[in-house]
Coordinates of C-alpha atoms and ligand atoms in Angstrom, one line a residue:
M1 CA 87.7 99.5 96.9
C2 CA 85.6 96.7 96.5
G3 CA 86.0 93.6 98.3
I4 CA 86.1 90.2 96.7
V5 CA 85.8 86.5 97.7
G6 CA 85.6 83.0 95.8
Y7 CA 85.6 79.5 97.6
V8 CA 85.8 76.1 96.3
G9 CA 86.3 73.2 98.8
Q10 CA 84.2 70.8 100.9
Q11 CA 82.8 73.1 103.3
Q12 CA 79.4 75.3 103.0
A13 CA 80.7 78.2 100.6
L14 CA 78.2 81.1 101.7
E15 CA 79.4 80.7 105.0
I16 CA 83.0 81.1 104.5
V17 CA 82.3 84.1 101.9
V18 CA 80.1 85.8 103.8
A19 CA 82.7 85.8 106.6
G20 CA 85.2 86.8 104.3
L21 CA 83.3 89.9 103.0
R22 CA 82.7 91.1 106.9
R23 CA 86.7 91.0 106.9
L24 CA 86.8 93.0 103.4
E25 CA 83.9 94.9 104.1
Y26 CA 86.5 98.2 104.7
R27 CA 87.3 98.2 100.9
G28 CA 83.8 99.3 100.0
Y29 CA 80.3 99.1 101.6
D30 CA 77.8 100.5 99.1
S31 CA 76.3 97.0 98.7
A32 CA 76.9 93.2 98.9
G33 CA 76.5 90.3 97.2
V34 CA 76.7 86.5 96.7
A35 CA 76.4 83.8 94.3
V36 CA 76.5 80.1 94.6
I37 CA 76.0 77.0 92.3
S38 CA 73.6 73.7 93.6
D39 CA 72.4 71.4 91.5
G40 CA 73.5 73.2 88.0
E41 CA 71.9 76.4 88.9
L42 CA 73.1 79.6 90.0
S43 CA 71.7 81.3 93.0
V44 CA 72.4 84.8 93.6
R45 CA 71.3 87.6 96.3
K46 CA 72.5 91.1 96.6
K47 CA 71.2 94.0 98.4
A48 CA 72.3 97.8 98.4
G49 CA 73.9 99.3 101.5
K50 CA 76.1 97.3 104.5
L51 CA 76.8 93.7 104.6
A52 CA 74.5 93.8 107.1
N53 CA 71.5 94.1 104.8
L54 CA 72.5 90.8 102.5
E55 CA 72.8 88.8 106.0
T56 CA 69.5 90.0 106.5
L57 CA 68.2 89.2 102.9
L58 CA 69.9 85.8 103.5
G59 CA 68.2 84.8 106.4
S60 CA 64.6 85.6 105.0
D61 CA 65.5 84.0 101.9
P62 CA 68.2 81.5 102.3
M63 CA 70.4 80.2 99.4
P64 CA 70.8 76.3 98.8
Q65 CA 73.8 74.2 100.2
S66 CA 76.8 74.5 97.9
T67 CA 80.7 74.4 98.1
T68 CA 81.6 76.8 95.5
G69 CA 80.7 80.3 95.8
I70 CA 81.7 83.8 95.3
G71 CA 80.9 87.9 96.9
H72 CA 81.3 91.0 96.6
T73 CA 81.1 94.2 98.7
R74 CA 81.1 97.3 96.4
W75 CA 82.7 100.9 96.5
A76 CA 80.3 102.4 93.5
T77 CA 82.1 103.9 90.8
H78 CA 79.5 103.2 87.6
G79 CA 75.8 103.1 88.6
G80 CA 74.7 104.4 92.1
P81 CA 74.4 101.9 95.3
T82 CA 71.3 100.4 94.6
D83 CA 70.5 96.4 94.7
S84 CA 70.6 96.2 90.7
N85 CA 73.8 97.8 90.5
A86 CA 75.1 95.3 93.3
H87 CA 77.3 92.2 92.2
P88 CA 77.1 89.2 91.3
H89 CA 76.3 90.4 87.7
V90 CA 74.5 87.6 85.8
S91 CA 74.4 86.4 82.1
E92 CA 71.1 86.7 80.0
D93 CA 70.6 83.0 80.2
S94 CA 72.0 82.6 83.9
T95 CA 74.9 80.8 83.1
V96 CA 77.6 83.0 84.7
A97 CA 78.1 85.2 87.4
V98 CA 80.7 87.5 88.0
I99 CA 82.2 90.2 90.5
H100 CA 84.8 92.8 89.6
N101 CA 87.0 95.5 91.3
G102 CA 88.3 98.2 89.0
I103 CA 87.0 99.7 86.0
I104 CA 86.5 98.7 82.8
E105 CA 87.4 102.0 80.6
N106 CA 85.9 100.5 77.2
F107 CA 82.7 99.5 78.8
A108 CA 80.5 102.1 76.8
E109 CA 82.0 100.7 73.5
L110 CA 81.3 96.9 75.1
R111 CA 77.8 98.0 76.0
S112 CA 76.8 99.4 72.7
E113 CA 78.1 96.2 71.0
L114 CA 76.0 93.9 73.5
A115 CA 73.0 96.1 72.8
A116 CA 73.6 96.2 69.4
A117 CA 73.1 92.3 69.6
G118 CA 69.8 92.3 71.7
V119 CA 71.5 92.0 74.8
H120 CA 69.6 93.5 77.6
L121 CA 71.5 95.2 80.1
A122 CA 69.9 95.3 83.6
S123 CA 72.2 97.4 85.6
E124 CA 74.2 100.7 84.8
T125 CA 77.6 99.0 85.9
D126 CA 80.8 98.4 83.8
T127 CA 80.7 95.1 85.4
E128 CA 77.7 93.8 83.8
V129 CA 79.3 93.8 80.4
V130 CA 81.5 90.9 81.3
A131 CA 78.9 88.2 82.4
H132 CA 77.1 88.9 79.0
L133 CA 80.6 88.8 77.2
L134 CA 81.6 85.4 79.3
A135 CA 78.3 84.0 78.0
H136 CA 79.0 84.8 74.5
E137 CA 82.3 83.5 74.5
L138 CA 81.8 80.2 76.4
P139 CA 80.3 78.4 72.9
N140 CA 84.0 79.6 71.5
A141 CA 86.1 78.5 74.1
D142 CA 84.4 74.9 74.0
D143 CA 82.4 75.5 77.1
D144 CA 85.6 76.3 78.8
L145 CA 85.0 79.2 81.4
P146 CA 89.1 80.0 82.0
E147 CA 89.3 80.0 78.2
A148 CA 86.1 82.1 77.7
M149 CA 87.7 84.5 80.8
R150 CA 91.0 84.7 79.0
R151 CA 89.2 85.7 75.7
V152 CA 87.2 88.1 77.5
C153 CA 90.0 89.6 79.4
R154 CA 92.2 90.2 75.9
R155 CA 89.1 92.6 75.3
L156 CA 88.8 94.7 78.3
E157 CA 90.6 97.8 78.9
G158 CA 91.3 99.5 82.4
A159 CA 91.9 97.9 85.7
F160 CA 90.2 94.7 86.7
T161 CA 89.9 91.9 89.1
L162 CA 87.3 89.7 88.1
V163 CA 86.1 86.6 89.6
A164 CA 83.5 84.4 87.6
I165 CA 81.3 81.2 88.1
D166 CA 79.9 79.2 85.8
R167 CA 76.7 76.8 86.6
S168 CA 77.9 74.1 84.0
Q169 CA 81.5 74.1 85.9
P170 CA 80.2 73.8 89.3
D171 CA 83.5 73.0 90.8
V172 CA 85.6 75.8 89.1
V173 CA 86.1 79.5 90.3
V174 CA 88.0 81.6 87.5
G175 CA 90.1 84.5 88.7
A176 CA 91.5 87.2 86.3
R177 CA 93.6 90.1 87.3
R178 CA 95.1 93.5 85.6
N179 CA 96.4 96.3 87.8
S180 CA 93.8 95.6 91.0
P181 CA 94.5 93.2 93.5
L182 CA 93.9 89.7 93.6
V183 CA 95.6 86.9 96.1
V184 CA 95.1 83.0 96.2
G185 CA 94.8 81.4 99.3
V186 CA 95.9 78.0 99.2
G187 CA 94.3 75.1 101.7
D188 CA 93.9 71.3 102.1
G189 CA 91.2 70.2 99.8
E190 CA 89.8 73.8 99.5
N191 CA 91.2 77.1 97.9
F192 CA 90.2 80.9 97.9
L193 CA 90.3 83.9 96.0
A194 CA 90.2 87.1 97.3
S195 CA 91.2 90.8 97.2
D196 CA 93.2 90.9 100.4
V197 CA 94.3 88.0 102.6
A198 CA 92.1 89.1 105.5
A199 CA 89.5 87.0 103.8
F200 CA 91.2 83.7 104.5
V201 CA 93.8 84.1 106.8
A202 CA 91.5 82.2 109.2
H203 CA 91.6 79.0 106.8
T204 CA 95.2 79.2 105.7
K205 CA 98.1 81.3 105.7
Q206 CA 99.7 80.0 102.4
A207 CA 99.2 82.2 99.8
L208 CA 100.1 82.9 96.0
E209 CA 100.7 86.5 94.6
L210 CA 99.1 86.7 91.0
G211 CA 101.0 88.9 88.5
Q212 CA 99.9 91.5 85.9
D213 CA 97.3 89.8 83.1
Q214 CA 96.8 86.6 84.8
V215 CA 94.1 84.0 85.0
V216 CA 93.9 81.8 87.7
V217 CA 91.6 78.7 88.0
L218 CA 90.6 77.0 91.3
T219 CA 89.4 73.6 91.8
A220 CA 89.1 72.1 95.4
D221 CA 92.4 70.6 94.6
S222 CA 94.2 72.6 92.1
V223 CA 95.4 76.0 91.3
T224 CA 96.3 76.8 87.8
V225 CA 97.5 80.2 86.7
T226 CA 98.1 81.1 83.1
D227 CA 98.7 84.7 81.5
F228 CA 95.7 85.9 79.0
A229 CA 97.1 84.2 75.9
G230 CA 96.7 80.8 78.1
E231 CA 100.5 80.1 78.7
P232 CA 101.5 78.6 81.9
V233 CA 102.9 81.1 84.6
E234 CA 104.0 80.1 88.2
A235 CA 102.9 82.4 91.0
K236 CA 104.8 83.3 93.5
P237 CA 104.0 81.8 96.9
Y238 CA 104.5 83.5 100.5
L239 CA 103.3 82.7 104.0
V240 CA 100.8 85.2 105.8
D241 CA 102.4 86.5 108.7
W242 CA 99.9 87.5 110.9
D243 CA 96.8 86.1 112.5
A244 CA 93.5 86.4 112.1
S245 CA 93.0 88.0 115.3
A246 CA 95.3 90.8 114.0
A247 CA 92.4 91.8 112.0
E248 CA 89.6 91.7 114.8
K249 CA 88.5 94.3 117.4
G250 CA 90.1 92.4 120.0
G251 CA 87.8 94.1 122.7
Y252 CA 87.9 97.6 121.4
D253 CA 84.3 99.0 120.1
L254 CA 85.9 100.1 116.8
F255 CA 88.8 99.2 114.7
M256 CA 89.9 102.5 114.9
L257 CA 90.2 102.7 118.6
K258 CA 92.1 99.5 118.4
E259 CA 94.7 100.8 116.0
I260 CA 95.4 104.1 117.6
A261 CA 95.9 101.8 120.5
E262 CA 98.4 99.7 118.5
Q263 CA 100.6 102.7 117.7
P264 CA 103.5 102.1 120.4
R265 CA 103.8 98.4 119.1
A266 CA 103.8 99.1 115.3
V267 CA 106.1 101.8 115.9
A268 CA 108.6 99.7 117.7
D269 CA 108.0 96.8 115.0
S270 CA 108.8 99.0 112.0
L271 CA 112.2 99.8 114.1
R272 CA 112.8 96.5 115.2
G273 CA 115.8 94.5 113.5
R274 CA 116.9 97.8 111.4
I275 CA 119.0 99.6 113.9
T276 CA 122.5 97.7 114.9
K277 CA 123.8 97.2 118.4
D278 CA 126.3 100.0 117.5
G279 CA 123.9 102.5 116.7
R280 CA 123.7 102.3 112.6
I281 CA 121.1 101.7 110.1
Q282 CA 120.9 98.4 108.6
L283 CA 118.7 98.0 105.6
D284 CA 120.0 94.9 103.9
E285 CA 116.8 93.7 103.2
T286 CA 115.6 96.2 101.0
N287 CA 118.2 95.5 98.4
L288 CA 119.0 99.1 98.0
E289 CA 122.7 99.3 96.6
E290 CA 124.8 101.8 98.2
A291 CA 126.5 102.8 95.2
T292 CA 122.5 103.9 93.8
L293 CA 122.2 105.7 97.1
R294 CA 125.5 107.4 96.6
S295 CA 124.7 108.8 92.9
I296 CA 121.2 109.9 93.3
N297 CA 120.7 113.6 93.6
K298 CA 116.9 114.2 94.5
V299 CA 114.3 112.1 96.4
V300 CA 110.8 112.1 95.1
V301 CA 108.0 110.9 97.5
I302 CA 104.8 109.8 95.7
A303 CA 101.9 109.1 97.8
C304 CA 98.1 110.1 98.5
G305 CA 96.2 111.2 101.6
T306 CA 97.5 110.2 104.6
A307 CA 100.6 108.6 103.2
A308 CA 101.4 112.0 101.5
H309 CA 101.5 113.8 104.8
A310 CA 103.9 111.3 106.3
G311 CA 106.0 112.0 103.0
M312 CA 105.7 115.9 103.8
V313 CA 106.9 115.0 107.5
A314 CA 109.7 113.0 106.1
K315 CA 110.8 115.8 103.8
Y316 CA 111.8 117.8 106.6
A317 CA 114.0 115.4 107.9
I318 CA 115.1 113.8 104.9
E319 CA 116.4 117.2 103.8
H320 CA 118.0 118.1 106.9
W321 CA 120.0 115.0 107.4
T322 CA 121.1 114.3 103.7
R323 CA 121.0 117.9 102.0
L324 CA 119.2 116.0 99.1
P325 CA 116.3 117.9 98.0
V326 CA 112.9 115.9 98.3
E327 CA 109.8 116.6 96.5
V328 CA 106.7 115.4 98.1
E329 CA 104.1 114.7 95.0
L330 CA 100.7 113.9 94.9
A331 CA 100.5 110.6 93.0
S332 CA 97.1 111.6 91.4
E333 CA 98.9 114.5 90.0
F334 CA 102.4 113.4 89.5
R335 CA 102.3 111.8 86.2
Y336 CA 100.2 114.4 84.5
R337 CA 102.9 117.2 84.6
D338 CA 105.5 116.1 82.8
P339 CA 107.8 116.1 86.2
I340 CA 111.6 116.0 86.4
V341 CA 112.7 112.7 87.6
G342 CA 114.9 110.5 85.8
P343 CA 117.7 107.9 86.8
D344 CA 119.1 110.3 89.4
S345 CA 115.9 110.3 91.5
L346 CA 115.2 107.9 94.2
V347 CA 111.2 107.9 94.0
I348 CA 109.8 106.7 97.1
A349 CA 106.0 105.2 96.9
I350 CA 104.5 105.4 100.1
S351 CA 101.3 103.3 100.6
Q352 CA 99.6 101.5 103.6
S353 CA 97.7 99.3 100.9
G354 CA 100.2 98.9 98.3
E355 CA 97.2 98.9 96.0
T356 CA 96.4 102.4 95.8
M357 CA 95.7 103.0 92.1
D358 CA 97.3 106.6 91.6
T359 CA 100.2 105.5 93.5
L360 CA 100.8 102.7 91.3
M361 CA 100.5 104.6 88.3
A362 CA 103.0 107.3 89.4
L363 CA 105.4 104.8 90.2
R364 CA 105.3 102.9 87.0
Y365 CA 105.9 106.1 85.1
A366 CA 108.9 107.0 87.5
K367 CA 110.1 103.7 86.2
T368 CA 109.7 104.1 82.9
Q369 CA 111.7 107.7 83.1
G370 CA 114.6 105.4 84.5
A371 CA 114.2 106.2 88.4
R372 CA 115.2 104.0 91.1
T373 CA 112.2 103.3 93.1
L374 CA 111.5 102.4 96.9
A375 CA 108.0 101.1 98.2
I376 CA 107.5 102.0 102.0
C377 CA 104.4 99.6 102.3
N378 CA 102.7 98.1 105.2
T379 CA 100.8 94.9 102.9
V380 CA 103.1 92.0 102.0
G381 CA 102.9 90.9 98.6
S382 CA 100.6 93.9 97.2
T383 CA 101.4 95.3 93.6
I384 CA 103.4 98.6 94.3
P385 CA 106.4 96.6 96.6
R386 CA 106.1 94.2 93.7
E387 CA 106.7 96.6 91.0
S388 CA 109.4 98.6 92.9
D389 CA 112.9 98.1 92.8
A390 CA 113.3 97.5 96.8
V391 CA 110.5 97.4 99.4
L392 CA 110.6 98.7 103.1
Y393 CA 107.8 97.3 105.0
T394 CA 106.2 98.9 107.7
Y395 CA 104.9 96.6 110.4
A396 CA 101.7 98.3 111.3
G397 CA 100.0 94.9 111.1
P398 CA 96.6 95.0 109.0
E399 CA 94.7 98.3 109.4
I400 CA 91.3 98.0 109.0
A401 CA 89.5 101.5 109.8
V402 CA 89.1 103.3 106.7
A403 CA 91.0 106.5 108.5
S404 CA 94.7 105.7 108.7
T405 CA 96.4 105.8 112.0
K406 CA 99.2 103.4 112.8
A407 CA 100.1 103.3 109.1
F408 CA 101.0 107.1 109.0
L409 CA 103.3 106.8 112.5
T410 CA 105.0 103.8 110.8
Q411 CA 105.3 105.3 107.3
I412 CA 107.1 108.1 109.2
I413 CA 109.4 106.0 110.8
A414 CA 110.1 103.9 107.6
A415 CA 110.8 107.0 105.9
Y416 CA 113.3 108.6 108.4
L417 CA 115.0 105.2 108.3
V418 CA 115.5 105.6 104.8
G419 CA 116.6 109.2 105.4
M420 CA 119.1 108.2 108.0
Y421 CA 120.6 105.2 105.7
L422 CA 120.9 107.8 102.8
A423 CA 122.7 110.0 105.4
Q424 CA 124.7 107.2 106.5
V425 CA 125.8 106.0 103.1
R426 CA 126.4 109.3 101.9
G427 CA 128.3 110.5 104.6
T428 CA 126.7 113.7 105.7
M429 CA 126.4 113.0 109.1
F430 CA 128.7 111.8 111.7
E431 CA 128.4 108.7 113.3
D432 CA 127.2 110.2 116.6
E433 CA 124.5 112.3 115.1
I434 CA 123.2 109.0 113.7
R435 CA 123.3 107.1 116.6
R436 CA 121.7 110.4 118.5
V437 CA 118.6 110.0 116.3
L438 CA 118.5 106.4 116.4
L439 CA 118.1 106.8 120.2
Q440 CA 115.4 109.2 119.6
L441 CA 113.4 106.8 117.4
E442 CA 114.0 104.1 119.7
D443 CA 112.6 106.2 122.5
M444 CA 109.2 106.9 120.6
P445 CA 107.2 103.9 121.3
S446 CA 107.1 104.9 125.3
K447 CA 106.4 108.6 123.9
V448 CA 103.5 107.3 122.2
D449 CA 102.5 105.4 124.9
L450 CA 102.6 108.4 127.0
V451 CA 100.2 110.3 124.9
L452 CA 97.8 107.2 124.7
D453 CA 97.4 107.7 128.5
T454 CA 96.3 111.2 128.7
T455 CA 93.5 111.4 126.2
E456 CA 90.6 112.2 128.2
G457 CA 90.9 115.9 127.8
V458 CA 91.0 115.5 124.1
R459 CA 87.8 113.2 124.1
E460 CA 85.8 115.5 126.4
L461 CA 87.0 118.2 124.0
A462 CA 85.5 116.5 121.0
R463 CA 82.1 115.9 122.5
D464 CA 82.0 119.6 123.6
L465 CA 82.9 120.6 119.9
A466 CA 80.5 118.3 118.3
N467 CA 78.4 120.8 116.8
S468 CA 80.9 122.9 115.3
T469 CA 80.6 123.7 111.4
S470 CA 84.3 124.3 111.1
V471 CA 87.5 123.5 112.7
L472 CA 91.0 124.9 111.7
F473 CA 94.2 123.4 112.1
L474 CA 97.3 125.2 112.3
G475 CA 101.3 124.1 112.6
R476 CA 104.7 125.3 111.4
H477 CA 107.6 123.0 110.1
V478 CA 106.7 119.4 110.6
G479 CA 103.7 120.7 112.6
Y480 CA 102.2 121.4 109.0
P481 CA 101.5 118.2 107.8
V482 CA 100.3 117.2 111.3
A483 CA 98.0 120.1 110.9
L484 CA 96.8 118.5 107.5
E485 CA 96.5 115.3 108.9
G486 CA 94.6 116.7 111.6
A487 CA 92.1 118.0 108.9
L488 CA 91.9 115.0 106.9
K489 CA 90.9 112.8 109.9
L490 CA 88.3 114.9 110.9
K491 CA 86.7 115.6 107.4
E492 CA 86.4 111.9 106.8
L493 CA 85.1 111.0 110.1
A494 CA 82.9 113.6 111.3
Y495 CA 81.8 115.2 107.7
M496 CA 82.8 118.7 108.8
H497 CA 84.4 121.5 107.3
A498 CA 88.1 121.2 108.5
E499 CA 91.3 122.4 106.6
G500 CA 94.8 122.7 107.9
F501 CA 97.1 125.6 106.7
P502 CA 100.9 126.8 107.9
A503 CA 100.5 128.9 110.6
G504 CA 102.3 131.9 108.9
E505 CA 100.0 131.6 105.8
L506 CA 96.6 132.2 107.2
K507 CA 97.6 135.7 107.3
H508 CA 97.3 135.4 103.5
G509 CA 93.9 135.1 103.2
P510 CA 92.3 132.0 105.1
I511 CA 92.0 134.2 108.0
A512 CA 88.8 135.8 106.6
L513 CA 87.5 132.2 107.9
I514 CA 88.0 133.1 111.5
E515 CA 84.8 134.2 113.2
D516 CA 83.7 134.4 117.0
G517 CA 84.2 130.8 118.2
V518 CA 85.7 129.2 115.5
P519 CA 87.9 126.4 117.0
V520 CA 91.5 126.4 115.7
I521 CA 93.7 123.5 116.8
V522 CA 97.4 124.6 116.6
V523 CA 100.5 122.2 116.7
V524 CA 102.7 124.3 118.7
P525 CA 106.6 123.6 117.9
S526 CA 108.7 122.8 120.5
A527 CA 109.4 126.0 123.1
T528 CA 113.1 124.7 124.0
G529 CA 114.0 122.9 120.2
R530 CA 112.8 125.4 118.1
A531 CA 112.1 128.5 120.1
D532 CA 112.2 130.6 116.9
L533 CA 109.3 128.6 115.4
H534 CA 107.3 128.6 118.9
D535 CA 107.4 132.3 118.9
K536 CA 106.2 132.9 115.4
V537 CA 103.1 130.3 116.5
I538 CA 102.3 132.3 119.4
S539 CA 102.2 135.3 117.3
N540 CA 99.9 133.7 114.5
I541 CA 97.5 132.5 117.7
Q542 CA 97.5 136.0 118.9
E543 CA 96.1 137.0 115.0
V544 CA 93.7 134.3 115.4
R545 CA 92.2 134.7 118.8
A546 CA 92.2 138.8 118.0
R547 CA 89.4 137.3 115.7
G548 CA 87.5 135.5 118.0
A549 CA 88.8 132.0 117.4
R550 CA 88.8 129.4 120.0
V551 CA 92.2 128.2 120.3
I552 CA 93.3 124.6 121.1
A553 CA 96.8 124.2 121.2
I554 CA 98.9 121.0 121.2
A555 CA 102.1 121.7 123.6
E556 CA 104.8 119.8 124.8
E557 CA 104.9 119.5 128.8
G558 CA 106.1 122.4 130.6
D559 CA 105.7 125.1 127.9
E560 CA 103.8 127.4 130.0
G561 CA 104.6 130.0 127.3
I562 CA 101.5 129.0 125.6
T563 CA 99.0 129.1 128.4
P564 CA 97.9 133.0 128.4
F565 CA 97.4 132.2 124.7
A566 CA 95.2 129.3 124.4
D567 CA 91.8 128.4 125.6
H568 CA 92.6 124.7 125.8
V569 CA 95.9 123.1 126.3
I570 CA 96.5 119.4 125.0
R571 CA 100.0 118.3 126.8
I572 CA 102.2 116.1 124.9
P573 CA 105.8 114.7 126.0
V574 CA 109.2 116.7 125.3
V575 CA 110.5 115.1 122.1
P576 CA 113.1 116.7 119.6
T577 CA 111.3 118.7 116.7
L578 CA 111.5 116.0 113.9
M579 CA 110.1 113.4 116.1
Q580 CA 107.2 115.8 117.3
P581 CA 104.9 114.6 114.5
L582 CA 105.0 111.1 116.0
V583 CA 103.2 112.2 119.2
A584 CA 101.4 115.4 118.0
T585 CA 99.1 113.3 115.6
V586 CA 97.8 111.2 118.3
P587 CA 95.7 113.6 119.9
L588 CA 94.3 114.3 116.8
Q589 CA 93.4 110.9 115.6
V590 CA 91.5 110.6 119.2
F591 CA 89.7 114.1 118.7
A592 CA 88.5 113.2 115.2
C593 CA 87.3 109.6 116.1
E594 CA 85.5 111.0 119.2
L595 CA 83.7 113.6 117.8
A596 CA 82.5 111.4 115.0
T597 CA 81.4 109.3 117.6
A598 CA 79.6 111.7 119.3
K599 CA 77.9 112.8 116.0
G600 CA 76.6 109.2 115.8
H601 CA 78.9 108.3 112.8
D602 CA 80.3 105.1 111.7
V603 CA 83.8 105.5 112.4
D604 CA 85.3 102.6 110.9
Q605 CA 83.4 103.0 107.8
P606 CA 82.7 106.7 106.9
R607 CA 80.2 107.5 104.1
N608 CA 81.5 107.6 100.5
L609 CA 85.0 106.0 101.3
A610 CA 86.7 103.0 100.9
K611 CA 90.0 101.6 102.3
S612 CA 92.0 101.1 99.4
V613 CA 91.5 103.3 96.1
T614 CA 92.4 101.1 93.5
V615 CA 90.5 103.4 90.8
E616 CA 92.5 106.5 89.3
Ligands
AGP701 C1 93.4 108.6 105.3 O1 92.7 108.4 106.4 C2 92.8 107.7 104.1 N1 92.7 106.3 104.5 C3 93.4 107.9 102.6 O2 93.9 109.1 102.9 C4 94.7 107.1 102.6 O3 96.0 107.4 103.4 C5 95.0 107.1 101.1 O4 94.1 106.4 100.0 C6 96.4 106.6 100.8 O5 96.3 105.0 100.7 P1 97.5 104.1 101.0 O6 98.3 104.4 101.6 O7 96.8 102.6 101.0 O8 98.1 104.0 99.4

């Protein structure tokens, strides 16, 4: 949700800022803009649409050379995706330029105040008020931009990352953060600010985490952090543990294709070091105290979108292994319904980005109720793990495509490890049972690899179905969240009506959607592992086929029972039932990616979306 880059140093700021924006474009691509200071003047270029439009503009209308600059790529909230709403926004006297990620909730009141003071507002955004407020505060702050920023921030409500430059302080970049992400990259004679380390990892791996309500001041040689009152605070340093190449396409046409292909490695990395040689789980890294795990009486998962689907899959496993009730809550709904959560609950927040505002707010609510909190997260140093009592990182590596793929599989792995750990600590499984499940998990990278080796049929089918108007997905047990995930992938990438249902629920209403030729993709339970569910799903298939559906079954190798009932069968390796989501989801990812490609869509940056949703 908006990408932010700031630079001050010895190099040409524009090049560094635009390269950073390219790496952050997944966060929003409604418009892009940059500002630099040169010869005591601010220079701004901004353009609606993708970063490429801004780059074209910069080609025809070049900017002056400068070693201080800021840049922004936008996911629109207040005001449409137009040139005038694009950031940076500039004060009336062209002194200050500001970029922003988040929502300033009291912006209407501030706009009225500025309008009453005779300020002309040139955009419909909430951000623009900050540029004018900064210009008004500068004289009260002895013309010191950091102090003006602190004064303004004290007046703002909502979530914001702000980065500003002032033409009269050309060697300074000032950032501020409340709720929305902002990290500092510490270089040698140069420093960076960005929403995500991806923007500067090619230049430095030394990063600083900023906390809540902090202001950071960068010069080429210094980084100073204070709170909003001006008191010095210490930012926590950390080392980025991946290379810039991990955030590049690496020979693939699309980030999504690369990330789908990386899944065996991602799953293996997320298991590594967490299973001992004698077949036990060790999660010492999380600081989860065994006494706490023994004392809880329920698990609550809070997450959004794909991460919530991973939580739904995990519910089946954790309840089975621990006999603890597991509730899976959409984070955006959680705190608004007086949920039953307290000191006896283990709340697991699942988030790839670690910045999803709905999940963060749900986490904070759970903490106020005394719950013990654990983050399952892919982004080291992000807000959700920082604010949780404990964290288990997934090692998927940077996920750039907006549609989540490898994050999903690794979230399931991490949640399964937590479930097994709970079972181990609480003694709800025998040691040999635990060992058996761990061996199954360790077998999954090679099973996912097998699926990836045989995707040609899925891709052909996707091209064949590209003109369908609607696709339904059915599953039972763990196949149900897989069906939801398949439908979500298709909606977000192919912009088609797609819905996932529990197969048994269809007859209670949704079956009315079936008409001649409607594709219905069915995740078929293992014939050997869950013959009971398998047979029920065959009945559900017959119900839709009788009404004209075109049935595509995702079924395990050797399940010949399914053949007479399906128009197409996509084969997946035989794995135990609780492991099936890890293999059954992959063809659905490939299907959505290929179908969207056939429709000519921008798969990595689908319309209206952004990778990291940092507004509620
Ligand atoms: C799925 O493809 C989406 N990108 C989306 O549903 C995503 O999973 C959701 O917004 C949660 O994001 P998070 O994991 O970063 O919290």
